[in-house]
Coordinates of C-alpha atoms in Angstrom, one line a residue:
X1 CA 0.1 0.0 0.2
X2 CA 2.8 2.3 1.0
X3 CA 4.4 1.5 -2.4
X4 CA 1.3 2.1 -4.4
X5 CA 0.9 5.9 -2.4
X6 CA 4.4 6.7 -3.1
X7 CA 4.3 5.8 -7.2
X8 CA 0.9 6.3 -7.8
X9 CA 1.4 10.1 -8.9
X10 CA 4.4 9.2 -11.1
X11 CA 2.2 6.7 -13.0
X12 CA -0.5 9.3 -13.3
X13 CA 2.2 11.9 -14.4
X14 CA 3.5 9.1 -17.3
X15 CA -0.1 8.9 -18.5
X16 CA -0.5 12.9 -19.1
X17 CA 3.0 13.0 -21.0
X18 CA 1.9 9.9 -23.1
X19 CA -1.7 11.0 -23.6
X20 CA -0.9 14.3 -25.7
X21 CA -4.7 14.6 -26.9
X22 CA -6.2 14.7 -23.4
X23 CA -8.1 18.1 -23.0
X24 CA -7.0 20.6 -20.8
X25 CA -9.9 20.3 -18.4
X26 CA -9.7 16.7 -18.1
X27 CA -6.0 17.0 -17.1
X28 CA -6.8 19.5 -14.6
X29 CA -9.3 17.3 -12.9
X30 CA -7.0 14.1 -13.5
X31 CA -4.8 16.0 -11.4
X32 CA -7.4 17.0 -8.7
X33 CA -8.4 13.6 -8.7
X34 CA -5.0 11.7 -7.9
X35 CA -4.1 14.3 -5.6
X36 CA -7.3 13.5 -3.6
X37 CA -6.8 9.9 -3.8
X38 CA -3.3 10.4 -2.7
X39 CA -4.6 12.1 0.5
X40 CA -7.2 9.2 1.1
X41 CA -4.4 6.6 0.9
X42 CA -2.0 8.6 3.5
X43 CA -4.9 9.2 6.0
X44 CA -5.5 5.1 5.6
X45 CA -2.0 4.7 6.2
X46 CA -2.1 7.0 9.2
X47 CA -5.5 5.3 10.7
X48 CA -3.8 1.7 10.1
X49 CA -0.4 2.4 11.8
X50 CA 0.2 0.8 14.8
X51 CA 3.5 2.2 16.1
X52 CA 5.8 3.2 17.6
X53 CA 8.1 1.4 15.0
X54 CA 8.4 1.5 11.8
X55 CA 4.8 0.4 10.0
X56 CA 3.6 -0.7 6.6
X57 CA 7.2 -1.6 5.6
X58 CA 8.7 -3.2 2.5
X59 CA 12.3 -4.3 2.4
X60 CA 13.7 -6.0 -0.8
X61 CA 17.0 -6.5 -2.1
X62 CA 18.0 -3.5 -4.8
X63 CA 21.9 -3.1 -4.9
X64 CA 22.7 -6.0 -2.7
X65 CA 26.5 -5.9 -3.5
X66 CA 26.5 -2.2 -2.2
X67 CA 24.3 -3.0 0.7
X68 CA 21.3 -0.8 -0.5
X69 CA 17.5 -2.0 -0.8
X70 CA 14.5 -0.6 -1.5
X71 CA 13.5 -0.5 2.1
X72 CA 10.5 2.0 2.9
X73 CA 8.5 2.5 5.9
X74 CA 6.5 5.1 8.1
X75 CA 6.4 6.2 11.9
X76 CA 5.5 9.1 13.9
X77 CA 8.2 11.2 12.3
X78 CA 7.3 10.4 8.9
X79 CA 3.5 10.2 8.8
X80 CA 2.7 13.9 9.6
X81 CA 5.1 15.0 6.6
X82 CA 3.4 12.5 4.2
X83 CA 0.0 13.9 5.1
X84 CA 1.3 17.5 4.8
X85 CA 3.1 16.4 1.3
X86 CA -0.6 15.1 0.3
X87 CA -2.5 18.3 1.6
X88 CA -0.3 20.9 -0.3
X89 CA -0.3 19.0 -3.6
X90 CA -4.0 18.7 -3.5
X91 CA -4.0 22.2 -2.9
X92 CA -1.7 23.3 -5.7
X93 CA -4.1 21.0 -7.9
X94 CA -7.2 23.2 -6.5
X95 CA -5.3 26.5 -7.2
X96 CA -4.3 25.6 -10.7
X97 CA -7.7 24.7 -11.8
X98 CA -7.9 28.1 -13.5
X99 CA -5.4 29.8 -15.8
X100 CA -2.2 28.1 -15.8
X101 CA -0.6 27.7 -19.2
X102 CA 0.7 24.4 -20.3
X103 CA -1.2 22.5 -18.0
X104 CA -0.4 19.1 -19.1
X105 CA 3.4 19.3 -18.5
X106 CA 2.9 21.4 -15.4
X107 CA 0.4 19.0 -14.0
X108 CA 2.7 15.9 -14.8
X109 CA 5.8 17.8 -13.1
X110 CA 3.7 18.3 -10.1
X111 CA 2.8 14.4 -9.8
X112 CA 6.1 13.4 -10.3
X113 CA 7.5 16.3 -7.7
X114 CA 4.8 14.3 -5.3
X115 CA 6.2 10.9 -5.7
X116 CA 9.9 12.3 -5.1
X117 CA 8.3 14.0 -1.8
X118 CA 6.6 10.9 -0.8
X119 CA 9.2 8.4 -1.4
X120 CA 11.7 10.9 0.7
X121 CA 9.8 11.1 3.9
X122 CA 9.1 7.1 3.4
X123 CA 12.8 6.1 2.8
X124 CA 14.3 4.0 4.9
X125 CA 17.6 3.5 2.9
X126 CA 20.3 6.3 2.6
X127 CA 20.5 5.8 -1.1
X128 CA 16.9 5.8 -1.7
X129 CA 16.7 9.0 0.3
X130 CA 19.3 10.6 -1.7
X131 CA 17.5 9.4 -5.1
X132 CA 14.5 11.4 -4.0
X133 CA 16.3 14.3 -2.6
X134 CA 18.1 14.7 -5.9
X135 CA 15.1 14.1 -8.2
X136 CA 13.2 16.7 -6.2
X137 CA 16.0 19.4 -7.1
X138 CA 15.5 18.6 -10.8
X139 CA 11.9 18.9 -10.5
X140 CA 11.9 21.9 -9.2
X141 CA 14.5 23.5 -11.3
X142 CA 11.8 23.1 -14.2
X143 CA 9.2 24.7 -12.7
X144 CA 10.9 27.4 -11.9
X145 CA 12.7 27.5 -15.1
X146 CA 9.7 26.8 -17.0
X147 CA 6.8 28.5 -15.5
X148 CA 8.6 31.3 -13.3
X149 CA 8.6 35.1 -14.1
X150 CA 11.1 37.9 -13.8
X151 CA 14.4 36.0 -14.1
X152 CA 13.4 32.4 -13.9
X153 CA 16.1 30.9 -15.8
X154 CA 18.8 32.5 -13.5
X155 CA 16.7 31.7 -10.1
X156 CA 16.2 28.1 -11.1
X157 CA 20.0 27.7 -12.1
X158 CA 21.0 29.1 -8.4
X159 CA 18.5 27.1 -7.0
X160 CA 19.7 23.9 -8.7
X161 CA 23.7 24.6 -8.1
X162 CA 23.3 25.5 -4.9
X163 CA 21.0 22.3 -3.7
X164 CA 23.2 20.2 -5.9
X165 CA 26.2 21.1 -4.3
X166 CA 24.7 20.4 -1.1
X167 CA 23.5 17.0 -2.2
X168 CA 27.1 15.9 -3.3
X169 CA 28.0 16.7 0.4
X170 CA 25.3 15.0 1.7
X171 CA 26.1 11.7 -0.6
X172 CA 29.8 11.9 0.7
X173 CA 28.4 11.7 4.3
X174 CA 26.4 8.7 3.2
X175 CA 29.4 7.1 2.0
X176 CA 31.4 8.0 4.6
X177 CA 28.7 6.0 7.0
X178 CA 28.7 3.0 4.8
X179 CA 32.5 2.7 4.7
X180 CA 32.3 2.8 8.9
X181 CA 29.9 0.3 9.0
X182 CA 30.2 -3.5 9.5
X183 CA 28.9 -4.9 7.6
X184 CA 28.5 -2.3 4.9
X185 CA 25.1 -1.0 4.8
X186 CA 22.8 2.0 3.5
X187 CA 20.2 0.9 5.4
X188 CA 18.9 3.4 7.6
X189 CA 17.1 1.1 10.5
X190 CA 20.4 -1.0 10.5
X191 CA 22.7 2.2 11.0
X192 CA 20.4 3.3 13.8
X193 CA 20.7 0.2 15.5
X194 CA 24.6 0.0 15.5
X195 CA 25.8 3.4 14.9
X196 CA 29.0 2.7 13.0
X197 CA 30.7 6.1 14.3
X198 CA 29.2 6.2 17.9
X199 CA 32.1 7.4 19.7
X200 CA 31.7 11.0 17.8
X201 CA 35.5 11.0 17.1
X202 CA 37.3 12.9 14.1
X203 CA 35.7 10.5 11.6
X204 CA 32.4 10.9 12.9
X205 CA 32.9 14.9 12.7
X206 CA 33.6 14.9 9.3
X207 CA 30.9 12.5 8.3
X208 CA 28.4 14.9 10.5
X209 CA 29.9 18.0 8.8
X210 CA 29.2 16.6 5.4
X211 CA 25.6 15.5 6.0
X212 CA 24.8 18.6 7.9
X213 CA 26.1 20.8 5.0
X214 CA 23.9 19.2 2.6
X215 CA 21.1 19.1 4.6
X216 CA 21.4 22.8 5.8
X217 CA 21.8 23.9 2.1
X218 CA 18.3 22.1 1.2
X219 CA 16.6 23.4 4.7
X220 CA 18.2 26.4 4.3
X221 CA 19.9 27.9 7.3
X222 CA 21.7 31.0 7.4
X223 CA 24.6 31.1 5.3
X224 CA 23.4 28.6 3.1
X225 CA 20.2 30.5 2.4
X226 CA 21.1 32.9 -0.5
X227 CA 19.4 30.6 -3.1
X228 CA 15.9 30.9 -1.7
X229 CA 14.6 34.5 -2.0
X230 CA 15.4 34.6 -5.8
X231 CA 13.9 31.1 -6.3
X232 CA 10.9 31.8 -4.6
X233 CA 10.2 35.3 -5.9
X234 CA 10.7 33.9 -9.5
X235 CA 8.6 30.6 -9.2
X236 CA 4.9 30.1 -9.9
X237 CA 2.9 30.7 -6.6
X238 CA 2.1 26.8 -6.9
X239 CA 6.0 26.0 -7.1
X240 CA 6.8 28.3 -4.0
X241 CA 4.2 26.7 -2.3
X242 CA 5.5 23.3 -2.6
X243 CA 9.5 24.6 -2.2
X244 CA 8.7 26.3 0.9
X245 CA 6.1 23.6 2.5
X246 CA 7.6 20.5 1.6
X247 CA 11.0 20.5 -0.2
X248 CA 12.4 23.0 2.7
X249 CA 11.3 20.1 5.2
X250 CA 13.4 17.3 3.6
X251 CA 16.5 19.4 5.1
X252 CA 14.7 19.3 8.6
X253 CA 13.6 15.9 8.1
X254 CA 17.2 14.5 7.8
X255 CA 18.7 16.1 10.4
X256 CA 15.8 14.4 13.0
X257 CA 15.8 10.9 11.0
X258 CA 19.5 10.6 9.8
X259 CA 22.1 13.0 11.5
X260 CA 20.6 12.7 15.0
X261 CA 20.1 8.8 15.4
X262 CA 22.9 7.6 13.2
X263 CA 25.6 10.1 14.6
X264 CA 24.5 10.4 18.3
X265 CA 27.8 11.1 19.5
X266 CA 29.0 13.5 17.0
X267 CA 25.7 15.0 17.4
X268 CA 25.8 15.6 21.2
X269 CA 29.3 16.8 21.2
X270 CA 28.4 19.7 18.5
X271 CA 24.8 20.1 19.2
X272 CA 25.9 23.7 20.7
X273 CA 27.1 24.6 17.0
X274 CA 23.4 23.9 15.7
X275 CA 22.1 25.9 18.3
X276 CA 24.0 28.6 17.5
X277 CA 23.0 28.6 13.9
X278 CA 19.4 28.0 14.7
X279 CA 19.4 31.2 16.9
X280 CA 21.4 33.2 13.9
X281 CA 19.0 31.6 11.4
X282 CA 15.8 32.9 13.4
X283 CA 17.3 36.2 13.9
X284 CA 18.6 37.2 10.6
X285 CA 15.5 35.8 9.1
X286 CA 13.1 37.9 10.9
X287 CA 15.4 41.3 10.4
X288 CA 16.0 40.6 6.8
X289 CA 12.4 39.9 6.2
X290 CA 11.3 43.3 8.3
X291 CA 13.2 45.3 5.6
X292 CA 11.6 44.0 2.6
X293 CA 9.2 45.7 0.3
X294 CA 8.1 42.6 -1.7
X295 CA 5.4 40.8 -0.2
X296 CA 6.7 37.3 -1.4
X297 CA 10.5 37.8 -0.5
X298 CA 9.4 38.7 3.0
X299 CA 7.6 35.5 3.2
X300 CA 10.6 33.6 1.9
X301 CA 12.8 35.4 4.5
X302 CA 10.2 34.4 7.2
X303 CA 11.2 30.5 6.1
X304 CA 14.8 31.0 7.3
X305 CA 13.6 32.5 10.6
X306 CA 11.1 29.3 11.1
X307 CA 13.7 26.8 10.2
X308 CA 16.0 28.5 12.5
X309 CA 13.8 27.5 15.4
X310 CA 13.6 23.6 14.3
X311 CA 17.4 23.8 14.2
X312 CA 17.5 25.5 17.9
X313 CA 15.2 22.7 18.8
X314 CA 17.3 19.7 17.4
X315 CA 20.4 21.4 18.4
X316 CA 19.1 21.6 22.1
X317 CA 17.9 17.8 22.4
X318 CA 21.7 17.2 21.7
X319 CA 22.9 19.1 24.9
X320 CA 21.7 16.3 27.2
X321 CA 23.9 17.4 30.4
X322 CA 21.7 20.4 30.8
X323 CA 18.1 19.3 30.9
X324 CA 16.0 16.2 31.3
X325 CA 14.8 14.0 28.7
X326 CA 11.2 14.9 28.8
X327 CA 12.0 18.6 28.2
X328 CA 14.4 17.4 25.1
X329 CA 11.5 15.2 23.8
X330 CA 9.1 18.5 24.0
X331 CA 11.6 20.0 21.9
X332 CA 12.0 17.5 19.3
X333 CA 8.2 17.3 19.2
X334 CA 7.9 21.1 18.6
X335 CA 10.5 20.9 15.7
X336 CA 8.4 18.2 14.1
X337 CA 5.3 20.1 14.7
X338 CA 6.6 23.3 13.5
X339 CA 7.3 21.5 10.2
X340 CA 3.7 20.8 9.5
X341 CA 2.5 24.1 10.8
X342 CA 5.0 25.9 8.6
X343 CA 4.2 23.9 5.7
X344 CA 0.7 24.7 6.1
X345 CA 0.8 28.4 7.1
X346 CA 3.6 29.4 4.7
X347 CA 2.2 27.3 1.9
X348 CA -1.2 29.5 2.0
X349 CA 0.7 32.5 2.3
X350 CA 2.8 31.7 -1.2
X351 CA -0.8 31.1 -3.0
X352 CA -2.1 34.1 -1.4
X353 CA 1.0 35.9 -3.0
X354 CA 0.5 34.2 -6.3
X355 CA -3.0 35.9 -6.3
X356 CA -1.6 39.4 -5.5
X357 CA 0.9 38.9 -8.4
X358 CA -2.0 37.4 -10.6
X359 CA -3.9 40.8 -10.1
X360 CA -1.4 43.4 -9.8
X361 CA 1.6 42.0 -11.7
X362 CA 3.9 42.9 -8.8
X363 CA 4.7 41.9 -5.2
X364 CA 5.7 45.3 -4.0
X365 CA 3.4 46.1 -1.4
X366 CA 3.6 49.7 -1.7
X367 CA 2.0 49.5 -5.1
X368 CA -1.2 48.1 -3.1
X369 CA -3.4 49.7 -0.7
X370 CA -6.7 49.7 0.8
X371 CA -7.4 45.8 -0.6
X372 CA -10.0 45.0 2.5
X373 CA -12.6 47.0 0.7
X374 CA -12.7 45.3 -2.7
X375 CA -11.1 42.0 -1.7
X376 CA -12.7 41.0 1.7
X377 CA -12.0 37.5 1.4
X378 CA -8.4 37.8 0.2
X379 CA -7.8 40.4 3.2
X380 CA -9.4 38.0 5.8
X381 CA -7.3 34.9 4.4
X382 CA -4.1 36.9 4.1
X383 CA -4.8 38.2 7.8
X384 CA -5.6 34.5 9.1
X385 CA -2.3 33.1 7.6
X386 CA -0.2 36.0 8.9
X387 CA -1.5 35.9 12.4
X388 CA -0.9 32.0 12.0
X389 CA 2.3 32.6 10.9
X390 CA 3.5 35.1 13.9
X391 CA 2.4 32.2 16.3
X392 CA -1.0 33.2 17.4
X393 CA -2.6 31.1 20.1
X394 CA -5.4 29.0 18.6
X395 CA -3.2 28.2 15.8
X396 CA -0.6 25.5 15.0
X397 CA 2.4 27.9 14.9
X398 CA 1.7 28.7 18.5
X399 CA 1.8 24.8 19.6
X400 CA 5.1 24.2 17.8
X401 CA 6.9 27.2 18.7
X402 CA 5.9 26.9 22.6
X403 CA 7.2 23.4 22.7
X404 CA 10.5 24.5 21.0
X405 CA 10.9 27.2 23.2
X406 CA 9.6 25.0 26.4
X407 CA 11.8 22.2 25.3
X408 CA 14.8 24.2 24.6
X409 CA 14.7 26.8 27.8
X410 CA 16.6 24.2 30.1
X411 CA 19.3 23.2 27.5
X412 CA 20.1 26.6 26.0
X413 CA 18.5 29.5 28.0
X414 CA 20.4 32.4 26.4
X415 CA 20.0 31.0 23.0
X416 CA 16.2 30.4 23.4
X417 CA 15.8 33.7 25.0
X418 CA 17.5 35.4 21.9
X419 CA 15.4 33.4 19.5
X420 CA 12.2 34.6 21.3
X421 CA 13.1 38.0 19.8
X422 CA 12.6 36.7 16.3
X423 CA 8.7 36.1 17.1
X424 CA 8.2 39.9 18.3
X425 CA 9.9 40.9 14.7
X426 CA 7.7 38.3 12.9
X427 CA 4.6 40.0 14.5
X428 CA 5.6 43.4 13.6
X429 CA 6.6 42.4 10.0
X430 CA 3.3 41.0 9.4
X431 CA 1.3 43.4 10.8
X432 CA 3.2 46.3 8.7
X433 CA 2.6 44.2 6.0
X434 CA -1.4 44.0 6.5
X435 CA -1.3 47.6 7.1
X436 CA 0.2 48.4 3.5
X437 CA -1.6 46.0 1.5
X438 CA -5.0 45.9 2.9
X439 CA -5.7 49.6 4.8
X440 CA -5.5 53.3 3.8
X441 CA -6.4 54.6 0.7
X442 CA -7.6 51.8 -2.3
X443 CA -4.7 51.3 -4.9
X444 CA -3.9 49.0 -7.4
X445 CA -1.6 48.8 -10.3
X446 CA -3.9 47.7 -13.0
X447 CA -6.3 50.3 -13.5
X448 CA -8.7 48.0 -15.6
X449 CA -8.8 45.3 -12.7
X450 CA -9.6 48.1 -10.5
X451 CA -12.8 49.3 -12.8
X452 CA -14.3 45.8 -12.5
X453 CA -15.9 45.0 -9.4
X454 CA -15.2 41.7 -7.4
X455 CA -12.4 40.9 -9.9
X456 CA -9.6 41.2 -7.1
X457 CA -11.2 39.3 -4.5
X458 CA -10.6 35.0 -4.4
X459 CA -12.1 32.9 -7.0
X460 CA -13.6 29.7 -5.8
X461 CA -10.7 27.5 -6.9
X462 CA -8.3 29.8 -5.1
X463 CA -10.6 29.6 -1.9
X464 CA -10.6 25.8 -2.2
X465 CA -6.7 25.8 -2.4
X466 CA -6.3 28.1 0.7
X467 CA -9.1 27.6 3.0
X468 CA -8.0 23.7 3.8
X469 CA -4.4 24.4 4.7
X470 CA -5.8 27.4 7.1
X471 CA -8.5 25.2 8.3
X472 CA -5.9 22.5 9.3
X473 CA -3.7 25.0 11.1
X474 CA -6.5 26.1 13.0
X475 CA -7.6 22.6 13.9
X476 CA -4.0 21.6 15.0
X477 CA -4.0 24.6 17.0
X478 CA -7.2 23.9 19.0
X479 CA -7.1 20.2 19.0
X480 CA -3.0 19.3 18.9
X481 CA -3.4 15.8 20.2
X482 CA -4.6 14.9 16.8
X483 CA -0.9 15.2 15.9
X484 CA 0.9 14.9 19.0
X485 CA -0.3 11.6 19.9
X486 CA 1.4 10.0 16.9
X487 CA 4.7 12.4 17.0
X488 CA 5.2 12.2 20.8
X489 CA 6.7 8.3 20.8
X490 CA 8.8 9.0 17.8
X491 CA 10.3 12.1 19.6
X492 CA 11.0 10.1 22.8
X493 CA 12.7 7.5 20.7
X494 CA 14.7 10.0 18.8
X495 CA 15.9 11.7 22.3
X496 CA 16.6 8.2 23.5
X497 CA 19.0 7.2 20.5
X498 CA 20.7 10.6 20.7
X499 CA 21.3 9.7 24.5
X500 CA 22.9 6.5 24.2

């Protein structure tokens, strides 16, 4: 069932590419139907999962001479990200029901990207993980270069070169783990049971450095974030949503899935470095976002800020001498919830920024004003997403950040106190953005659009794309146990593995 869930979108993508005569309307609804079926399949996997160990497991020989197999499975860390992937790709399919050019290739590309994302979060073999990691880079390159605006070719090339170089460092680290293991293997479960470089010596430090660079570029964290703003600014709205909501999580998921349990000694020894990088990313992302005039570029920098919180929590979980296991477990749980929460909220914000571009042809906030009058639904949804992103109680962001800070405070009190300032800056920048876009004198860069009442507001397909993302952020904020009952046992296991 898990293999079918992973590869069904790829099969649909092949059909769309081969069947050239399929009408555009049929292509759009096929994309929506397959994405909806994927969400139903992930819900089935979640409901039938019997934790806390790996479930729905398939382990078959693939490259036996190299110690690599087709090994996939799910647990409390991967199931929430599989669900997030299915929800975000369905939202993108709904968002693209109207007006997307060359919809056949666009839909096929997104369906293939969905397979790479689901495959990565289900992978239990390092080579399989690396394969999906790299294929996601290729898929997103074509999304930005083929359907972007501004300088899409340049932004796509910068994105590809940065993340591909990062993936080479990641591969180097995986080969280091393979060489140190006995018998040689790329199987994650086996490497977790018997960590090959457990003592945290120089070899372990070098392997952790290679893996950390590869994952940090993808996350991205300071100073590896420079590919992010142009990639987001020039990508189409659906591409930005997938890039922020799903592809960035491949980096943070790799930290908690691979770096922490497979290299526990090195992670404990250098945990403070990850705490420092996390705090710098959180503050730098928030301050640079505050200085932006482009709405979409501002959202992109808030991703650097939020990813910094995750790295802070995972680093704090490695400082085992300064806090108890329960606190560190809370920090790891908060980090996983933050991955889901950021995916939902920032995915919605990027889709809303695409609507702004569609109506006005620019992301510059000073070009707009008074949009709350002619576009009340757009204003309401953007305000809800902004308040959710700044961590207002009642939304998933509050649950995630509360757990991150509560769990990290005992291990790294100064760093946690500094990172808290990022929330204050984020609150300020979102309120300032809402003021510039929706209040004051009515302005719009396209006079023809302004003359037609109601044309600025959300269309039904856009509403159905954004509303479920925000509703889920609200549901997690009000009923967090829906998510925490699955994540908590896996987070406790991760903390125990690091403390060995």
